């Protein structure tokens, strides 16, 4: 029986991780939530008569996991208020697809990466826990409002209103848009890389949207901007200063393209002036042929499981 339960659960683990990660913005917290879901599943469904009452396993697991995430979000608000500096999610970093993987794909266009990337996770932090759960379940995973109401302990009408308010925040005018497919992201980031390498301010500004925003999260471990850097000129100067410092500190900068939460980004490593290694993952939002958001994650507590660099992964980046 336990083996059957485990097999059924493992078939849904990827879905539950996707739900929990988008709700919590933390891989470690998402993993804990999924593990707690397994414990509740095994406890509730070990009885065959109880198991027979569950008609849709994915729906039951999603509801249970969402309730766990809601409790975590409510407690996390206090921790986030005392977090040193700006907060960014733990990035999910994977390999860039083969060259032909950059080709526009109809399915990818239909999904739209603004429902998957770092930009969305950042703006979700503005939402109340109930709004975040309602939005993620309905707008990202198409869960009906009747089920969302069960998770939140409210009515379907109230759940719909929570999702609607969240949607207005997520699509607000000050939120970095990210609508580009991988092919467009590759073109824009190649131009961005060349501009950074050249050190030419005007060239870099042309790749940035006028209202581009840069957010940096060091968790207090390294110097970082305490507030978002806004505007093409300010962001360009910040980036050129950052890469100039990295060069002075080490004379050698490891770098390679990577997928960061499903969108093209950078993975880098250098040495701080005090001798400590510095890992950095940069996520981007791209819209209309320009970069609208830059998200610098350098908190070592959130970068523990990055892929290792190879001997060819040296700055400048190779696309």
Short mmCIF file of C-alpha atoms in Angstrom, two decimals:
data_model
loop_
_atom_site.label_atom_id
_atom_site.label_comp_id
_atom_site.label_asym_id
_atom_site.label_seq_id
_atom_site.Cartn_x
_atom_site.Cartn_y
_atom_site.Cartn_z
CA UNK A 1 0.00 0.00 0.00
CA UNK A 2 2.78 2.46 0.92
CA UNK A 3 4.50 1.67 -2.36
CA UNK A 4 1.32 2.41 -4.29
CA UNK A 5 0.83 5.67 -2.41
CA UNK A 6 4.41 6.72 -3.10
CA UNK A 7 4.12 5.94 -6.80
CA UNK A 8 0.91 7.94 -7.10
CA UNK A 9 2.45 10.85 -5.22
CA UNK A 10 5.70 10.89 -7.19
CA UNK A 11 3.68 11.23 -10.39
CA UNK A 12 2.37 14.54 -9.02
CA UNK A 13 5.54 15.83 -7.33
CA UNK A 14 6.63 18.02 -10.26
CA UNK A 15 3.21 19.69 -10.40
CA UNK A 16 3.19 20.28 -6.65
CA UNK A 17 6.70 21.76 -6.73
CA UNK A 18 5.61 24.13 -9.50
CA UNK A 19 2.63 25.26 -7.44
CA UNK A 20 4.56 25.62 -4.19
CA UNK A 21 7.54 27.42 -5.75
CA UNK A 22 5.37 30.04 -7.42
CA UNK A 23 3.50 30.61 -4.19
CA UNK A 24 6.55 30.78 -1.95
CA UNK A 25 9.44 31.93 -4.17
CA UNK A 26 11.75 29.57 -2.29
CA UNK A 27 12.84 26.16 -3.48
CA UNK A 28 13.67 24.97 0.03
CA UNK A 29 10.30 26.11 1.41
CA UNK A 30 8.55 24.59 -1.61
CA UNK A 31 10.29 21.26 -1.02
CA UNK A 32 9.24 21.36 2.63
CA UNK A 33 5.64 22.10 1.63
CA UNK A 34 5.59 19.20 -0.82
CA UNK A 35 7.07 16.86 1.79
CA UNK A 36 4.40 17.92 4.28
CA UNK A 37 1.80 17.27 1.59
CA UNK A 38 3.16 13.73 1.23
CA UNK A 39 2.89 13.15 5.00
CA UNK A 40 -0.70 14.33 5.05
CA UNK A 41 -1.48 12.27 1.96
CA UNK A 42 -0.01 9.11 3.43
CA UNK A 43 -1.80 9.68 6.72
CA UNK A 44 -5.18 10.49 5.21
CA UNK A 45 -5.23 7.93 2.41
CA UNK A 46 -3.58 4.91 3.97
CA UNK A 47 -7.11 3.76 4.81
CA UNK A 48 -8.56 2.16 1.62
CA UNK A 49 -12.04 3.42 2.41
CA UNK A 50 -10.76 6.98 2.71
CA UNK A 51 -8.73 6.59 -0.47
CA UNK A 52 -11.85 5.55 -2.36
CA UNK A 53 -13.49 8.88 -1.50
CA UNK A 54 -10.76 10.83 -3.35
CA UNK A 55 -11.92 11.03 -6.94
CA UNK A 56 -9.27 13.41 -8.30
CA UNK A 57 -5.88 12.90 -6.69
CA UNK A 58 -4.20 15.94 -8.27
CA UNK A 59 -6.99 18.23 -7.07
CA UNK A 60 -6.75 16.86 -3.52
CA UNK A 61 -2.97 17.17 -3.43
CA UNK A 62 -3.04 20.68 -4.93
CA UNK A 63 -5.59 21.81 -2.36
CA UNK A 64 -3.61 20.32 0.51
CA UNK A 65 -0.30 21.76 -0.70
CA UNK A 66 -1.89 25.18 -1.23
CA UNK A 67 -3.20 25.26 2.32
CA UNK A 68 0.28 24.46 3.60
CA UNK A 69 1.76 27.22 1.42
CA UNK A 70 -0.83 29.69 2.70
CA UNK A 71 0.28 29.03 6.28
CA UNK A 72 3.93 29.48 5.24
CA UNK A 73 3.15 32.75 3.45
CA UNK A 74 1.38 34.15 6.49
CA UNK A 75 4.40 33.44 8.69
CA UNK A 76 6.87 34.51 5.99
CA UNK A 77 5.51 38.06 5.90
CA UNK A 78 7.08 38.74 9.30
CA UNK A 79 10.44 37.31 8.18
CA UNK A 80 10.42 39.29 4.94
CA UNK A 81 9.78 42.54 6.81
CA UNK A 82 13.07 42.06 8.70
CA UNK A 83 15.03 40.75 5.70
CA UNK A 84 18.27 42.74 5.14
CA UNK A 85 17.88 44.73 1.93
CA UNK A 86 15.85 43.70 -1.07
CA UNK A 87 14.37 40.22 -1.48
CA UNK A 88 14.48 38.03 -4.57
CA UNK A 89 13.35 34.41 -4.99
CA UNK A 90 15.74 31.49 -4.97
CA UNK A 91 16.46 31.02 -8.68
CA UNK A 92 15.86 27.78 -10.51
CA UNK A 93 18.93 27.58 -12.77
CA UNK A 94 19.08 25.10 -15.66
CA UNK A 95 21.05 24.66 -18.87
CA UNK A 96 20.29 26.73 -21.94
CA UNK A 97 18.65 24.66 -24.69
CA UNK A 98 20.51 23.77 -27.87
CA UNK A 99 20.86 26.49 -30.49
CA UNK A 100 17.73 25.44 -32.33
CA UNK A 101 15.90 25.68 -29.00
CA UNK A 102 15.94 29.47 -29.45
CA UNK A 103 13.65 29.18 -32.45
CA UNK A 104 10.18 30.66 -31.79
CA UNK A 105 7.73 27.98 -30.78
CA UNK A 106 3.92 28.37 -30.98
CA UNK A 107 3.40 26.55 -27.69
CA UNK A 108 5.89 28.82 -25.93
CA UNK A 109 4.18 31.90 -27.32
CA UNK A 110 0.86 30.58 -26.01
CA UNK A 111 2.20 30.07 -22.50
CA UNK A 112 4.06 33.43 -22.34
CA UNK A 113 7.04 33.57 -20.06
CA UNK A 114 5.63 36.38 -17.90
CA UNK A 115 3.77 33.64 -16.04
CA UNK A 116 6.98 31.76 -15.29
CA UNK A 117 9.91 34.08 -14.71
CA UNK A 118 11.59 36.03 -11.94
CA UNK A 119 9.67 39.21 -12.73
CA UNK A 120 6.39 37.57 -11.75
CA UNK A 121 7.79 36.10 -8.54
CA UNK A 122 9.13 39.51 -7.52
CA UNK A 123 5.82 41.29 -7.97
CA UNK A 124 3.93 38.47 -6.22
CA UNK A 125 5.75 39.57 -3.06
CA UNK A 126 3.52 42.66 -3.03
CA UNK A 127 0.39 40.58 -2.59
CA UNK A 128 -1.33 39.49 0.59
CA UNK A 129 -1.03 35.72 1.12
CA UNK A 130 -4.65 35.09 0.17
CA UNK A 131 -4.31 37.14 -3.02
CA UNK A 132 -1.13 35.31 -4.00
CA UNK A 133 -2.70 31.88 -3.51
CA UNK A 134 -5.83 32.86 -5.45
CA UNK A 135 -3.82 34.34 -8.33
CA UNK A 136 -1.33 31.49 -8.66
CA UNK A 137 -3.98 28.78 -8.49
CA UNK A 138 -6.38 30.44 -10.93
CA UNK A 139 -4.27 32.44 -13.37
CA UNK A 140 -1.25 30.13 -13.55
CA UNK A 141 -2.74 26.69 -12.91
CA UNK A 142 -6.39 27.21 -13.94
CA UNK A 143 -7.83 25.92 -10.66
CA UNK A 144 -11.56 26.77 -10.42
CA UNK A 145 -12.65 29.36 -7.86
CA UNK A 146 -14.81 26.83 -6.02
CA UNK A 147 -11.66 24.86 -5.17
CA UNK A 148 -9.70 28.02 -4.34
CA UNK A 149 -12.49 29.02 -1.95
CA UNK A 150 -12.00 25.72 -0.11
CA UNK A 151 -8.28 26.44 0.25
CA UNK A 152 -8.87 29.95 1.57
CA UNK A 153 -11.92 29.16 3.67
CA UNK A 154 -14.08 31.68 1.84
CA UNK A 155 -16.69 31.87 -0.91
CA UNK A 156 -16.04 31.47 -4.66
CA UNK A 157 -17.07 35.10 -5.17
CA UNK A 158 -14.55 36.29 -2.58
CA UNK A 159 -11.84 34.09 -4.11
CA UNK A 160 -12.57 35.61 -7.52
CA UNK A 161 -12.26 39.09 -6.05
CA UNK A 162 -8.91 38.24 -4.44
CA UNK A 163 -7.55 36.99 -7.76
CA UNK A 164 -8.86 40.08 -9.54
CA UNK A 165 -7.11 42.42 -7.11
CA UNK A 166 -3.90 40.43 -7.45
CA UNK A 167 -4.14 40.58 -11.25
CA UNK A 168 -4.37 44.38 -11.17
CA UNK A 169 -1.19 44.52 -9.10
CA UNK A 170 0.67 42.03 -11.29
CA UNK A 171 -0.21 43.93 -14.48
CA UNK A 172 0.39 47.41 -13.02
CA UNK A 173 2.30 50.04 -14.99
CA UNK A 174 5.35 49.83 -12.69
CA UNK A 175 5.80 46.07 -13.15
CA UNK A 176 8.59 44.96 -15.55
CA UNK A 177 7.01 43.25 -18.55
CA UNK A 178 8.45 39.97 -19.77
CA UNK A 179 6.82 38.77 -22.97
CA UNK A 180 9.75 37.81 -25.22
CA UNK A 181 10.26 34.25 -26.44
CA UNK A 182 13.68 32.65 -26.11
CA UNK A 183 14.77 33.73 -29.57
CA UNK A 184 14.14 37.41 -28.80
CA UNK A 185 15.70 37.07 -25.35
CA UNK A 186 18.84 35.65 -26.95
CA UNK A 187 19.13 38.58 -29.38
CA UNK A 188 18.61 41.18 -26.67
CA UNK A 189 20.96 39.58 -24.15
CA UNK A 190 23.67 39.11 -26.79
CA UNK A 191 23.50 42.86 -27.45
CA UNK A 192 23.47 43.52 -23.69
CA UNK A 193 26.54 41.31 -23.19
CA UNK A 194 28.44 43.08 -25.97
CA UNK A 195 27.53 46.48 -24.52
CA UNK A 196 28.71 45.48 -21.02
CA UNK A 197 31.95 44.10 -22.44
CA UNK A 198 32.56 47.33 -24.40
CA UNK A 199 32.07 49.47 -21.32
CA UNK A 200 30.24 52.06 -23.43
CA UNK A 201 27.46 53.71 -21.42
CA UNK A 202 25.41 54.93 -24.40
CA UNK A 203 25.56 51.53 -26.07
CA UNK A 204 24.27 49.83 -22.91
CA UNK A 205 21.50 52.38 -22.40
CA UNK A 206 20.13 51.59 -25.88
CA UNK A 207 19.50 47.97 -24.82
CA UNK A 208 17.56 49.02 -21.71
CA UNK A 209 13.96 50.18 -21.49
CA UNK A 210 13.65 53.78 -20.23
CA UNK A 211 11.90 52.59 -17.05
CA UNK A 212 14.07 49.49 -16.49
CA UNK A 213 14.40 48.41 -12.85
CA UNK A 214 17.29 46.57 -11.18
CA UNK A 215 16.83 44.65 -7.93
CA UNK A 216 19.70 43.08 -5.97
CA UNK A 217 19.49 40.54 -3.13
CA UNK A 218 22.63 39.79 -1.10
CA UNK A 219 20.89 38.81 2.12
CA UNK A 220 23.30 41.12 3.92
CA UNK A 221 26.33 39.02 2.93
CA UNK A 222 27.72 41.48 0.36
CA UNK A 223 27.21 45.17 -0.43
CA UNK A 224 24.08 45.64 -2.54
CA UNK A 225 21.63 48.39 -3.40
CA UNK A 226 19.12 48.82 -0.59
CA UNK A 227 16.43 49.97 -2.99
CA UNK A 228 15.62 49.24 -6.63
CA UNK A 229 17.70 51.13 -9.19
CA UNK A 230 15.32 52.66 -11.73
CA UNK A 231 15.90 54.16 -15.19
CA UNK A 232 18.18 53.26 -18.09
CA UNK A 233 20.99 55.67 -17.20
CA UNK A 234 21.12 54.70 -13.52
CA UNK A 235 20.91 50.95 -14.24
CA UNK A 236 23.56 51.14 -16.97
CA UNK A 237 26.00 52.97 -14.69
CA UNK A 238 25.34 50.47 -11.89
CA UNK A 239 26.00 47.48 -14.17
CA UNK A 240 29.18 48.91 -15.64
CA UNK A 241 30.43 49.67 -12.14
CA UNK A 242 29.58 46.16 -10.99
CA UNK A 243 31.51 44.45 -13.76
CA UNK A 244 34.42 46.84 -13.42
CA UNK A 245 34.69 45.88 -9.75
CA UNK A 246 34.52 42.17 -10.52
CA UNK A 247 37.43 42.55 -12.93
CA UNK A 248 39.53 44.43 -10.38
CA UNK A 249 38.84 41.93 -7.61
CA UNK A 250 39.80 38.80 -9.46
CA UNK A 251 41.09 39.49 -12.95
CA UNK A 252 39.06 36.46 -13.93
CA UNK A 253 35.30 36.16 -14.13
CA UNK A 254 33.53 32.84 -14.68
CA UNK A 255 30.37 33.30 -16.69
CA UNK A 256 27.88 31.44 -18.82
CA UNK A 257 24.31 31.82 -20.08
CA UNK A 258 21.67 29.89 -18.17
CA UNK A 259 17.93 29.58 -17.88
CA UNK A 260 16.84 31.42 -14.74
CA UNK A 261 13.28 30.48 -13.84
CA UNK A 262 12.67 29.57 -17.46
CA UNK A 263 14.07 32.78 -19.00
CA UNK A 264 17.56 33.50 -20.30
CA UNK A 265 19.98 34.86 -17.75
CA UNK A 266 23.54 34.71 -16.49
CA UNK A 267 25.41 32.59 -13.97
CA UNK A 268 28.67 34.14 -12.76
CA UNK A 269 31.37 33.64 -10.17
CA UNK A 270 34.22 35.86 -9.06
CA UNK A 271 36.16 36.75 -5.89
CA UNK A 272 35.27 39.57 -3.52
CA UNK A 273 37.99 42.02 -2.46
CA UNK A 274 38.12 40.28 0.94
CA UNK A 275 38.88 36.95 -0.75
CA UNK A 276 35.43 35.38 -0.43
CA UNK A 277 33.97 33.69 -3.51
CA UNK A 278 30.99 35.53 -4.96
CA UNK A 279 28.32 33.65 -6.86
CA UNK A 280 25.83 35.65 -8.86
CA UNK A 281 22.76 34.70 -10.86
CA UNK A 282 21.17 37.42 -12.97
CA UNK A 283 17.65 37.07 -14.29
CA UNK A 284 16.19 39.38 -16.93
CA UNK A 285 12.80 40.54 -18.11
CA UNK A 286 12.58 41.39 -21.83
CA UNK A 287 9.77 43.19 -23.61
CA UNK A 288 9.63 45.08 -26.89
CA UNK A 289 13.23 44.34 -27.78
CA UNK A 290 14.66 45.84 -24.59
CA UNK A 291 15.45 44.75 -21.06
CA UNK A 292 12.80 45.88 -18.58
CA UNK A 293 14.08 44.15 -15.45
CA UNK A 294 17.45 42.99 -14.06
CA UNK A 295 17.41 40.74 -10.99
CA UNK A 296 20.77 40.15 -9.26
CA UNK A 297 20.73 37.26 -6.80
CA UNK A 298 23.98 37.00 -4.80
CA UNK A 299 22.75 35.73 -1.45
CA UNK A 300 24.89 32.57 -0.99
CA UNK A 301 22.10 30.96 1.06
CA UNK A 302 19.95 30.94 -2.08
CA UNK A 303 22.66 29.78 -4.48
CA UNK A 304 23.83 26.53 -2.92
CA UNK A 305 22.93 24.13 -5.74
CA UNK A 306 24.14 25.85 -8.89
CA UNK A 307 25.61 23.86 -11.80
CA UNK A 308 29.39 23.72 -11.85
CA UNK A 309 31.35 25.81 -14.35
CA UNK A 310 33.37 24.22 -17.15
CA UNK A 311 36.82 25.32 -18.38
CA UNK A 312 35.25 27.25 -21.27
CA UNK A 313 32.96 29.33 -19.01
CA UNK A 314 35.02 32.51 -18.88
CA UNK A 315 33.93 36.10 -19.52
CA UNK A 316 32.88 37.32 -22.02
CA UNK A 317 29.78 35.17 -22.30
CA UNK A 318 29.46 33.03 -25.41
CA UNK A 319 26.06 32.73 -27.02
#
